[in-house]
XYZ file of C-alpha atoms in Angstrom:
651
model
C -79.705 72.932 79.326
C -76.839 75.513 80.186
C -74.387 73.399 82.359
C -76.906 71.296 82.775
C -80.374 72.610 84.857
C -77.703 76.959 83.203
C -57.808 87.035 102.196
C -56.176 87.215 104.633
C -55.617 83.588 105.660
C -54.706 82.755 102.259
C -51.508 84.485 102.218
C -49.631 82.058 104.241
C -50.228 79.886 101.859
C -49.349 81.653 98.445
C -46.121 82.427 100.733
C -44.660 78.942 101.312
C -46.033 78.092 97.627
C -43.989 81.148 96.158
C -40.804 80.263 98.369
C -40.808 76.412 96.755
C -40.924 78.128 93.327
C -38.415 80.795 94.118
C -35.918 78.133 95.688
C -36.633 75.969 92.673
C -36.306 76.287 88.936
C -38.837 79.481 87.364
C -42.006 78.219 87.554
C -44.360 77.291 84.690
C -47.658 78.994 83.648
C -50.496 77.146 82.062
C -53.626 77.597 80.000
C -55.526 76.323 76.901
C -52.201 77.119 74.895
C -48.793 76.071 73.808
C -46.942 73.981 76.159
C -44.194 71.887 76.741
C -44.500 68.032 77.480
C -42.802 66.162 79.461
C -39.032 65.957 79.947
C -37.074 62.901 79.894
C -34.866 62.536 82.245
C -31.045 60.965 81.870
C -32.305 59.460 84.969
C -33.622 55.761 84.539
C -35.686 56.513 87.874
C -37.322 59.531 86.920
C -41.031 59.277 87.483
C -42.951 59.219 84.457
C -46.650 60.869 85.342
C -50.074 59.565 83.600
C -53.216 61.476 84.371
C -54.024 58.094 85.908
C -52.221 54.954 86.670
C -55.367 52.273 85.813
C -58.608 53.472 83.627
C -60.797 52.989 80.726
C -58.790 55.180 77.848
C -58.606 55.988 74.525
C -55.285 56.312 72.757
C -54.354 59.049 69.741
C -50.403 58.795 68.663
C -49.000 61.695 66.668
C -48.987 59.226 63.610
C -52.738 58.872 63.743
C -52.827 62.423 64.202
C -50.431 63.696 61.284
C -52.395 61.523 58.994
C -56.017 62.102 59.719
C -57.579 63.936 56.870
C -59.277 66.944 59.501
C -58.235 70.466 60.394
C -58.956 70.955 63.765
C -59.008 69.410 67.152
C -62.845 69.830 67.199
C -63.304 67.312 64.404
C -60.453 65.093 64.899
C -62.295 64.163 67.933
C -65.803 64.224 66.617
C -64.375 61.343 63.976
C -62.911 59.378 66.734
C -65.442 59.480 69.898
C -68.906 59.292 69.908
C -69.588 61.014 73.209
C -68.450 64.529 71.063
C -71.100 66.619 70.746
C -72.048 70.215 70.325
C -73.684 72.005 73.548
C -75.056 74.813 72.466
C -76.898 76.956 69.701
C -74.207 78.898 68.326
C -73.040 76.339 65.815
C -69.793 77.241 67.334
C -67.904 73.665 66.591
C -65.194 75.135 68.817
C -67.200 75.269 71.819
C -68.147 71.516 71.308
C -67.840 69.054 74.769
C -67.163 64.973 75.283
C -70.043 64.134 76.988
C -68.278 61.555 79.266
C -70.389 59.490 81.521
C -73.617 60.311 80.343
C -73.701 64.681 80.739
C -76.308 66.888 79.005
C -75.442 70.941 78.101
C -73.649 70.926 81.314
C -70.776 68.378 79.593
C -68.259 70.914 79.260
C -68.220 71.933 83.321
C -67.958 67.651 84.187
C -65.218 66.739 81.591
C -61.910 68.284 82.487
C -59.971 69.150 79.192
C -55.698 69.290 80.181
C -52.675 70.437 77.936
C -49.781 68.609 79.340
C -51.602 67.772 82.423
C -52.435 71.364 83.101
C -56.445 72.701 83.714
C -57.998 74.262 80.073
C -60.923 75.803 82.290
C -63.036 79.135 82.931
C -64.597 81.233 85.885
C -67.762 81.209 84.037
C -69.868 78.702 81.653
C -67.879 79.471 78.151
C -66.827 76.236 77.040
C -62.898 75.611 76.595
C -61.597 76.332 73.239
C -60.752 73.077 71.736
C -59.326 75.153 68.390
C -57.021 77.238 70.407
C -54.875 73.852 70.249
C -52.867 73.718 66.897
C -53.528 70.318 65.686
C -50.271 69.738 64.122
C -48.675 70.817 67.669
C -50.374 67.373 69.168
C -48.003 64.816 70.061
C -50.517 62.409 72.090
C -53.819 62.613 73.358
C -55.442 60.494 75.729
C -58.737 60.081 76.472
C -59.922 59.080 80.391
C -63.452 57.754 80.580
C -64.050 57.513 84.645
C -63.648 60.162 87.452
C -60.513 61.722 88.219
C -61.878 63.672 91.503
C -59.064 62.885 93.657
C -55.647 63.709 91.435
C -57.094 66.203 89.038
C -60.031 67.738 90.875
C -63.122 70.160 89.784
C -64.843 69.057 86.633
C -62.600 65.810 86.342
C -66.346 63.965 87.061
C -66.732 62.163 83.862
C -63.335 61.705 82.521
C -60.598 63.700 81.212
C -58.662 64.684 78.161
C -55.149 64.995 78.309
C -53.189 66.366 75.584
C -49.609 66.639 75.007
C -47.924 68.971 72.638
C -44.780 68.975 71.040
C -41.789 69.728 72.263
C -38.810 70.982 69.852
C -35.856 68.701 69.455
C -34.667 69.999 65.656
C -36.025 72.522 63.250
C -39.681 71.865 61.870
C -42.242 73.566 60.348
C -46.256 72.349 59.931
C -48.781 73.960 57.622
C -52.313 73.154 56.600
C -53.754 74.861 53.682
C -57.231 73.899 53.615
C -60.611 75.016 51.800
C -63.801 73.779 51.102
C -67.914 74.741 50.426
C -70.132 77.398 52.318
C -67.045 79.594 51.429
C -64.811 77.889 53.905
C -60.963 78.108 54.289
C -58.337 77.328 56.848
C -54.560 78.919 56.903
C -52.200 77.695 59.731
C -48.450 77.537 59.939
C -46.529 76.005 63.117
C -42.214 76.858 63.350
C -40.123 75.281 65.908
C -36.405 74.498 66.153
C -33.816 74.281 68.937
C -30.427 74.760 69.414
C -27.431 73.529 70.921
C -27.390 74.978 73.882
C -30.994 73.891 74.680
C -32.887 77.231 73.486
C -35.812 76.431 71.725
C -38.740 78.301 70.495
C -41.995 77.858 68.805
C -44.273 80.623 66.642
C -47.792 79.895 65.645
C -50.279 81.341 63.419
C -53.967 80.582 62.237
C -56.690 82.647 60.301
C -60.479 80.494 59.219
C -63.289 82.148 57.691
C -66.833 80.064 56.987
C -70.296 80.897 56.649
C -71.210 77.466 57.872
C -74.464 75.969 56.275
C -76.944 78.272 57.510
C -77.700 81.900 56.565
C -76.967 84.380 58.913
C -74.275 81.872 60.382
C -70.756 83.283 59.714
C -67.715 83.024 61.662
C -64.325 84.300 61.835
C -60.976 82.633 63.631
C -57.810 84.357 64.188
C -54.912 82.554 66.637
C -51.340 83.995 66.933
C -49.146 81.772 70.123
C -45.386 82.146 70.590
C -43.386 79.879 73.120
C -39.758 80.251 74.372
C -37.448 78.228 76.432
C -34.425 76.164 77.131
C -33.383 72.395 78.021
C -30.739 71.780 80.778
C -29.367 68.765 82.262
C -31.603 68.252 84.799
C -35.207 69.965 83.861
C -37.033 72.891 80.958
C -38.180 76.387 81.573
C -40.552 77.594 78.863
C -42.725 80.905 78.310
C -45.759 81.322 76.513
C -48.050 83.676 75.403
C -50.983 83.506 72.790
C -54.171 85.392 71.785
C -57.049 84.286 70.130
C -60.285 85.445 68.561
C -63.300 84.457 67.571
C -66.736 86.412 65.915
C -69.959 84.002 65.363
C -73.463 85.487 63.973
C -76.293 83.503 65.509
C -79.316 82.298 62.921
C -81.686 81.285 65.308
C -83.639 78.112 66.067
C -86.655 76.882 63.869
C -89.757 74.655 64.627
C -90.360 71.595 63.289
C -92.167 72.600 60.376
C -89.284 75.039 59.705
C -86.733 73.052 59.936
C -88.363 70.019 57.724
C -88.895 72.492 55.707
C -85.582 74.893 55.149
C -83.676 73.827 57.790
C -81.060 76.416 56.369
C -82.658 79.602 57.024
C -82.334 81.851 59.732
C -84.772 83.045 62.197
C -82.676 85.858 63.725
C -80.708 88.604 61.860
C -78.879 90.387 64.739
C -76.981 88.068 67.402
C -73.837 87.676 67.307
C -70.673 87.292 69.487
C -67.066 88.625 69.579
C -64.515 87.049 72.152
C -60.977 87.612 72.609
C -58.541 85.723 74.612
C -55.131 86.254 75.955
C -53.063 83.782 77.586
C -49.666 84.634 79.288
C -48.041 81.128 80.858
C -44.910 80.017 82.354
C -43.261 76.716 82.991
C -40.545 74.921 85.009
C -39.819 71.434 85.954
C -36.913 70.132 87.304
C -35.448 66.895 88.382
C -34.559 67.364 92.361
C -32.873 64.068 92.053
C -33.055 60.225 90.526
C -36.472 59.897 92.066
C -37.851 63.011 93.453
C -39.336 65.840 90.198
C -41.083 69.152 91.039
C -43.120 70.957 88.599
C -44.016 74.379 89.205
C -47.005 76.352 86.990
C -48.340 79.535 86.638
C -51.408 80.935 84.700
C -52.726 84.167 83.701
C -55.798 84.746 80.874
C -58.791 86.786 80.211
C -61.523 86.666 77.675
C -63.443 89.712 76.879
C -66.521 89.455 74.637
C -69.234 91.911 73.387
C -72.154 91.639 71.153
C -76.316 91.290 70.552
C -77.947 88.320 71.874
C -81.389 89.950 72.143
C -79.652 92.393 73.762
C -76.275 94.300 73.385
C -73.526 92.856 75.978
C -69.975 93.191 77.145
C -68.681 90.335 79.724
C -64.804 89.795 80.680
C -63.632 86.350 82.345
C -59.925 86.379 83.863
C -58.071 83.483 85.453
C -54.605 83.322 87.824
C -53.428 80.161 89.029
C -50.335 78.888 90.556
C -50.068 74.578 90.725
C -46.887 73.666 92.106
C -46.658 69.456 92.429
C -43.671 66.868 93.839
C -43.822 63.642 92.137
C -41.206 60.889 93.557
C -40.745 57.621 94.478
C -40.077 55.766 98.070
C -39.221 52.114 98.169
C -40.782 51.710 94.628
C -44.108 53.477 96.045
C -44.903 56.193 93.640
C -45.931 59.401 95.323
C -47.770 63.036 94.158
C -48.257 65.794 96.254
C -49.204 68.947 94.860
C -51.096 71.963 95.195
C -53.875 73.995 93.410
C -54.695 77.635 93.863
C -56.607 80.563 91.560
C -58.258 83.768 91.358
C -60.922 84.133 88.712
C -63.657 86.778 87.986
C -66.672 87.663 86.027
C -68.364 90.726 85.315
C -71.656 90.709 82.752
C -73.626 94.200 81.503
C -76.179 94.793 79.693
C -79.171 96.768 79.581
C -81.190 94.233 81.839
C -78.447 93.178 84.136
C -74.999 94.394 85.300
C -73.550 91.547 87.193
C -70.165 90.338 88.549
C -68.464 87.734 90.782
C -64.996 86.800 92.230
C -63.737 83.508 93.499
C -60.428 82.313 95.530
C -59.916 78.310 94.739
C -57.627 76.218 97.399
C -56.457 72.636 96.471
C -54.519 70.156 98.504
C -53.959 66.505 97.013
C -51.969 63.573 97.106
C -51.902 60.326 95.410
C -50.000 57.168 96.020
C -49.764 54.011 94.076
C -48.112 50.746 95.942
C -46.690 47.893 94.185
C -48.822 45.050 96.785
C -47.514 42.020 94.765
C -45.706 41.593 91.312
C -48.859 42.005 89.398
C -50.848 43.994 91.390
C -51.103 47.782 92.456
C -52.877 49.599 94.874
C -53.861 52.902 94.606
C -54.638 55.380 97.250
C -55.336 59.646 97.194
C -57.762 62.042 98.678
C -58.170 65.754 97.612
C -58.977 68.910 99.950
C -60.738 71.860 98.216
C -62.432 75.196 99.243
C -64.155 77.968 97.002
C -64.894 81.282 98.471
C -67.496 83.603 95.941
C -68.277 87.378 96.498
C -71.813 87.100 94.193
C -73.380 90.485 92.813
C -75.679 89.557 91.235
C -76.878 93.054 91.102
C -73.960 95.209 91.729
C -73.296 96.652 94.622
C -75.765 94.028 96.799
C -73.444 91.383 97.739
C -73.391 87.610 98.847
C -70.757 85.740 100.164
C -70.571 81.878 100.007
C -68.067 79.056 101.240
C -67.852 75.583 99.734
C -65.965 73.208 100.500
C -65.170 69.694 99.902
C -62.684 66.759 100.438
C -63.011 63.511 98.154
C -60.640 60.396 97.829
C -59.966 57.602 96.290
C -59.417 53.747 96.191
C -58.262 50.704 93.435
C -56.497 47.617 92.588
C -55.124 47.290 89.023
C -54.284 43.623 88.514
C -51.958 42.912 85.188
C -51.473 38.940 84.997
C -50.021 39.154 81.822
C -48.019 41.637 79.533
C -51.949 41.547 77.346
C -53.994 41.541 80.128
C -55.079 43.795 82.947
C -57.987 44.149 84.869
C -58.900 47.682 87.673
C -61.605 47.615 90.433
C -61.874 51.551 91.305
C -63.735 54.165 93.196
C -63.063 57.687 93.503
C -64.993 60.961 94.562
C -65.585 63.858 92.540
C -66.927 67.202 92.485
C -67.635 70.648 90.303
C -67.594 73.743 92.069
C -70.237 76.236 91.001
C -69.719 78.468 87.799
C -69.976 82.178 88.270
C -72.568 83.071 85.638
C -74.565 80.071 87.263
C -74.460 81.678 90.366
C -75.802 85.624 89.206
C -79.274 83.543 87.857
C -80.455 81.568 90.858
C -84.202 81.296 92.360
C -85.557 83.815 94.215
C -85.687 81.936 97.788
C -81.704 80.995 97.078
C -78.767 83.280 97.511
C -75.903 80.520 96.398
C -75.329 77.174 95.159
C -73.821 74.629 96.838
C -71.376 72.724 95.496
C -71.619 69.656 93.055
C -70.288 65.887 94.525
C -70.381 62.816 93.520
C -68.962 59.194 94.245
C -67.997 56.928 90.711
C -67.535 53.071 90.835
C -65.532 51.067 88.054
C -64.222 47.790 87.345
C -63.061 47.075 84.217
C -60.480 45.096 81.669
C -57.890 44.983 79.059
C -56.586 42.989 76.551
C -53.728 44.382 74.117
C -51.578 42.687 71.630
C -49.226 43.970 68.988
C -52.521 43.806 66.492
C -55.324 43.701 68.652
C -56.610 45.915 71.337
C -60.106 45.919 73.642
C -61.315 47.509 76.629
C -64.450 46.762 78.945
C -65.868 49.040 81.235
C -68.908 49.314 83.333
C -69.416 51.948 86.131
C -71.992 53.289 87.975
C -71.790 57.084 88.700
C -74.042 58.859 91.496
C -74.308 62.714 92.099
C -75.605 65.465 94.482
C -76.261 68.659 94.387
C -76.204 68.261 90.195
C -75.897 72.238 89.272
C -78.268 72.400 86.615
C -80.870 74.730 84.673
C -84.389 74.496 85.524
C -86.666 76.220 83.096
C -89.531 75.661 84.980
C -91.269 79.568 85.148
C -92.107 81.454 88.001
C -93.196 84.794 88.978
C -89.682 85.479 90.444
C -87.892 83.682 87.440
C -89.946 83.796 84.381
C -87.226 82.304 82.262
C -86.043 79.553 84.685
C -82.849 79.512 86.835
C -79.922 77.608 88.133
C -80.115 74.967 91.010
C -79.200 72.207 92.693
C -80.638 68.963 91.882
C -81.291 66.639 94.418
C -79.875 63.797 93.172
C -78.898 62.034 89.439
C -77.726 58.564 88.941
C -76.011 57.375 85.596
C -74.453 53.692 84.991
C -73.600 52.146 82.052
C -70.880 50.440 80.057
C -67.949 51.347 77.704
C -66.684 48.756 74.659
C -64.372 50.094 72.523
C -61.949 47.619 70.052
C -59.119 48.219 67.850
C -57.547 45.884 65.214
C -54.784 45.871 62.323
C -56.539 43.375 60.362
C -53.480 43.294 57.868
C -50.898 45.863 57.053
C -52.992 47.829 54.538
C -56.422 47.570 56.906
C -57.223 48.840 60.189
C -60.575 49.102 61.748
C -62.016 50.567 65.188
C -64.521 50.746 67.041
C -66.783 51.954 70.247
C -69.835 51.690 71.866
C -71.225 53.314 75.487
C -74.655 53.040 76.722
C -75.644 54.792 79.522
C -78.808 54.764 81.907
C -79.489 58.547 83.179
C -82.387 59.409 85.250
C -83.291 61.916 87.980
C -83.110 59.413 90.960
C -85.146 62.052 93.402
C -86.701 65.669 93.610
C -89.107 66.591 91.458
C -88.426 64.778 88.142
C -87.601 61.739 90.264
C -87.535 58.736 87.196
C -87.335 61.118 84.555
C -84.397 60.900 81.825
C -81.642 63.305 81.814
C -82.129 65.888 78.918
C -79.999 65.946 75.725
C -78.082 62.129 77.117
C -78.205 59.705 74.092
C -78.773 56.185 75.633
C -76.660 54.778 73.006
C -73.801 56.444 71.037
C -71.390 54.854 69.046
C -68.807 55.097 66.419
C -66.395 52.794 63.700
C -63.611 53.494 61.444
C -61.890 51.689 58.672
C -59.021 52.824 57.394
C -57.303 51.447 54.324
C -54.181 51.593 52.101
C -54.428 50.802 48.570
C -50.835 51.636 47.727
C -47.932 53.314 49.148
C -49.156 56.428 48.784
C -53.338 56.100 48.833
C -55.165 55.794 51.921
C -58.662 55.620 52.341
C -60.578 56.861 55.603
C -64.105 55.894 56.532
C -65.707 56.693 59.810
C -69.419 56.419 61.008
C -70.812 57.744 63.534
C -74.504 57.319 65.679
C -76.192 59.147 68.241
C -79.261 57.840 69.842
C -82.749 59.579 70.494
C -82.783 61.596 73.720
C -85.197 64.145 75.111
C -84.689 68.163 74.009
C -81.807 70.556 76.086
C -83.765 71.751 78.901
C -86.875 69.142 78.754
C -86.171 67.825 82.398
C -90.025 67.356 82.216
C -89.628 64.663 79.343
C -92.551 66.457 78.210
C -91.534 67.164 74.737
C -90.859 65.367 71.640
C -88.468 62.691 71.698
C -85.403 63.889 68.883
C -84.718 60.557 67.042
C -81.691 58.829 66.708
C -79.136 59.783 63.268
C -76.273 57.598 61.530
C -73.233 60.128 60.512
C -70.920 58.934 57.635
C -67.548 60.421 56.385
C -64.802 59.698 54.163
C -61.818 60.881 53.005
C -59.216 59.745 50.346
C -55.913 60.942 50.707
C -52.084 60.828 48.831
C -49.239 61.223 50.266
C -45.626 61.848 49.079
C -42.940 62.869 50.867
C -43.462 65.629 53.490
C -47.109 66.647 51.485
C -50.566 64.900 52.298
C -53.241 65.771 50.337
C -56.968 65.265 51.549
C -60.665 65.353 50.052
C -63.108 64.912 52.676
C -66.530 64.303 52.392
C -68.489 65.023 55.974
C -72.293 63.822 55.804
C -71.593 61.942 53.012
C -75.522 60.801 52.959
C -76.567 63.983 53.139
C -78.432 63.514 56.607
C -80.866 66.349 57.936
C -80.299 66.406 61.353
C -79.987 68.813 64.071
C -77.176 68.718 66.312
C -78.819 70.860 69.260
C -82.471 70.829 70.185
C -84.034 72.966 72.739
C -87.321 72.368 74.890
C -89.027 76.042 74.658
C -91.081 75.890 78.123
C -93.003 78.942 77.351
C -94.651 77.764 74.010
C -93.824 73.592 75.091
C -92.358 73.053 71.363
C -89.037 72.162 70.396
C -86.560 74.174 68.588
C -84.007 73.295 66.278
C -80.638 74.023 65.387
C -79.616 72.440 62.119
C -76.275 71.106 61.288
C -74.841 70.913 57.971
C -75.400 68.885 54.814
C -73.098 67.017 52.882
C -70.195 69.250 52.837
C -66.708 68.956 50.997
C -62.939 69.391 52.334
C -59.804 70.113 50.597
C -56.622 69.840 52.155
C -53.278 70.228 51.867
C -50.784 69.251 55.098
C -47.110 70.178 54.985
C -44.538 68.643 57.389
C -41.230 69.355 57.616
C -38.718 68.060 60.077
């Protein structure tokens, strides 16, 4: 399914908004690109900000990163968390989604993906760009299984990612060199340095080229980012720009007998996609005083794409956003107030259809977390948000729409010992309706309403210098679910967007981590999830393309000072087709993934050979439920496949 079941009284607000930046530092711009982390402060009271004070999350140092054996964001996270998984037929592995909580196709639009706590999201339905992201640029990622409604709002509904990039302190300069089979390579090359005075700067470059394992399945990758900015005593300023591109031909899905068959050929010789991004961004934050910081972002990118998918097309997405945010402290109560507004629009021609929408986003939040006893914290914050849409879905007939929504939250994280901690949490969420979603809509509709939820936790933690685990269980109900219905009808032959009435998921999280000795390390993590249709018409049915059961485990170990061996497997259980909200089709079985890598390292040079598949598994990693002919269709992934690489790091 496509995200799953596919002004005048404004300006008194962008006013006061622009006269805080104006009377503050430059503000800072933010997007799916380069960007500073945060500052430390000489001040010992400066507020250090966490996507979250208490939740279930998974931690990636820069260590871990620098020495995995991958190439990419995309597969560094694939190795690491079982929830990753591709959402569409492209065989695009950038436009891959963490299926948090127990989401379908529509992952991408309920997991909110951040670069130093700012928004990596789109007007429309094109999933974020996980390879835009240099992977040597990562300093930290973190990984937020549970809603994050209230502080981060739309599309923070079954966790978020936030990522942290590096920031330049000296000179340094990252490279990977990589190449491998089905005519693959990978060239990137990452320069930063700063000087004396605080200037800093960092350049970026990237070119990829693969075939990918099936015919008629080539793809292209080109990434140029540049960043600019200087350090003074009491806050950063930083400028950014980048532009990316990306060309992928299309081969088609098979049929069962196909794909047992040849599951590398191609059934389609002519689609094929072309997008181009550029990002322009800007960044300030500054520290008012000892206990009072304010951040101020702005954001500006557009993606234009052409091509043939059954039909020739040209679309353009652009984005504008200003997020300005106080974070302090009162009587050891820590305090965020902030706000979030954007522009975005959409346009979409083609032969059959010449489309467009616009959209002005409002945001109002605050969050508060006070210290009740010595061990315990409670945490309080509530969100206010508004969408208006101007919808043509044939141009030049117009409908307007208003959503609106206003969600909060509650907790108690309890820490009775340095080891051990223990949250009890509930928090609202929502997802405000894409615009592509809202140009394909049933014939009786003329909008969709927006997407809301409620999620309940409680979980624990118990860490040690050697030893960490984390227990989770939550129960997560939603209304409105914006989904893709393929059902047929006279008005909608092929199916259309809706609401859903209502979908309930719970489940539970286990993950563990251990340093068995100083040459072994091994992980681990399991999540099962219940996900049904609670009413409407597929009332007790299972949610399409939701694995039950998904886990992952990883062993890691060094021989010698300089050889390191990586091992990770990977499972994803059997779940019903994309699209089969009927559970009328074929169950897709369950697959074990393994890889491994062997690596050698000396000095500022790691070398890699990584085997991906390594049992040469025929699986498909997307399957669609065809309505019209009530047969599945697959999408194969790829074989065993081989990796060379070669990571330089200097400074």
């Amino acid at each position: 399914m496509k995200r799953f079941f596919y002004k005048k009284k404004y300006k008194l607000v962008y006013f006061i908004f622009g006269s805080i930046l104006c009377l503050s530092e430059p503000a800072s711009f933010a997007t799916n690109a380069v960007i500073i982390p945060d500052v430390k402060f000489k001040s010992k009271n400066a507020v250090h900000q966490k996507p979250s004070a208490y939740a279930s999350s998974s931690q990636f140092t820069k260590a871990e990163i620098t020495k995995s054996p991958v190439i990419n964001l995309s597969q560094f996270l694939k190795q690491q968390q079982s929830v990753v998984r591709l959402t569409n037929s492209s065989g695009d592995a950038s436009q891959t989604a963490l299926s948090l909580r127990g989401f379908g196709d529509n992952a991408a639009a309920n997991t909110l993906i951040l670069i130093d706590g700012f928004p990596l999201t789109n007007p429309s339905l094109l999933a974020p760009n996980f390879n835009s992201i240099p992977l040597s640029d990562i300093e930290h990622i973190e990984i937020l299984q549970g809603s994050e409604g209230s502080l981060w709002g739309d599309q923070a509904v079954g966790g978020v990612v936030n990522i942290i990039t590096k920031h330049p302190k000296k000179f340094f300069l990252n490279s990977i060199i990589s190449v491998g089979n089905y005519n693959s390579y990978y060239d990137n090359i990452l320069i930063g340095d700063k000087a004396k005075n605080g200037l800093f700067y960092k350049v970026f470059g990237l070119i990829g080229k693969t075939d990918n394992y099936r015919d008629h399945n080539q793809q292209k990758a080109n990434n140029l980012a540049a960043q600019i900015g200087i350090d003074y005593a009491r806050g950063t300023v930083s400028l950014n720009a980048q532009s990316y591109g990306d060309i992928v031909y299309f081969p088609g899905g098979l049929s069962e007998e196909q794909f047992n068959h040849n599951p590398r050929q191609a059934t389609e010789y002519k689609n094929y996609s072309r997008y181009r991004t550029n990002i322009f961004q800007l960044l300030s934050r500054h520290e008012l005083s000892d206990q009072w910081v304010i951040e101020t972002r702005l954001n500006y990118h557009s993606t234009d794409g052409n091509g043939f998918v059954y039909l020739n097309f040209n679309r353009n997405d652009s984005l504008a956003s200003i997020n300005p945010r106080v974070i302090g402290n009162i009587n050891n109560n820590k305090l965020i107030f902030g706000y979030d507004g954007q522009v975005s629009r959409y346009q979409l021609i083609n032969s059959k259809v010449q489309s467009k929408t616009s959209a002005t986003q409002n945001d109002f939040y605050f969050q508060t977390t006070i210290p009740l006893a010595q061990k315990i914290d409670f945490i309080l914050g509530a969100r206010e948000a508004w969408q208006t849409n101007r919808i043509e879905a044939v141009v030049g007939q117009s409908t307007n729409a208003l959503n609106r929504v206003f969600v909060t939250e509650q907790g108690v994280d309890f820490h009775p010992t340095e080891a051990l901690s223990f949250f009890l949490r509930r928090d609202g969420n929502f997802s405000f309706p894409k615009a592509n979603e809202e140009t394909w809509l049933p014939e009786s509709v003329q909008s969709l309403k927006i997407q809301t939820g409620t999620s309940y936790e409680v979980g624990g933690e118990w860490q040690t210098e050697k030893y960490k685990s984390q227990l989770s269980i939550y129960r997560l109900e939603l209304h409105n679910e914006i989904a893709f219905n393929p059902s047929q009808t006279a008005e909608q032959p092929f199916g259309a967007f809706n609401n859903l009435d209502e979908t309930l998921r719970y489940g539970i999280s286990l993950s563990q981590d251990y340093q068995v000795t100083s040459c072994m390390k091994v992980n681990g993590q399991i999540n099962y999830v219940h996900a049904r249709f609670s009413s409407g018409p597929f009332a007790g049915n299972f949610i399409p393309a939701v694995p039950a059961i998904n886990a992952n485990a990883g062993l890691s170990y060094r021989w010698t000072e300089r050889w390191l061996t990586q091992y990770t497997l990977l499972y994803t259980g059997a779940r019903y087709a994309s699209e089969d909200v009927q559970n009328a089709g074929k169950r897709v079985s369950g697959y074990w993934l393994n890889d491994i890598a062997l690596q050698y390292f000396i000095k500022s040079f790691i070398f890699s050979f990584e085997v991906h598949n390594l049992l040469n598994k025929q699986y498909a990693n997307y399957v669609f439920y065809d309505a019209y002919t009530q047969q599945n269709s697959y999408y194969p992934a790829a074989g065993r496949n081989f990796l060379l690489t070669l990571k330089i790091n200097v400074g």
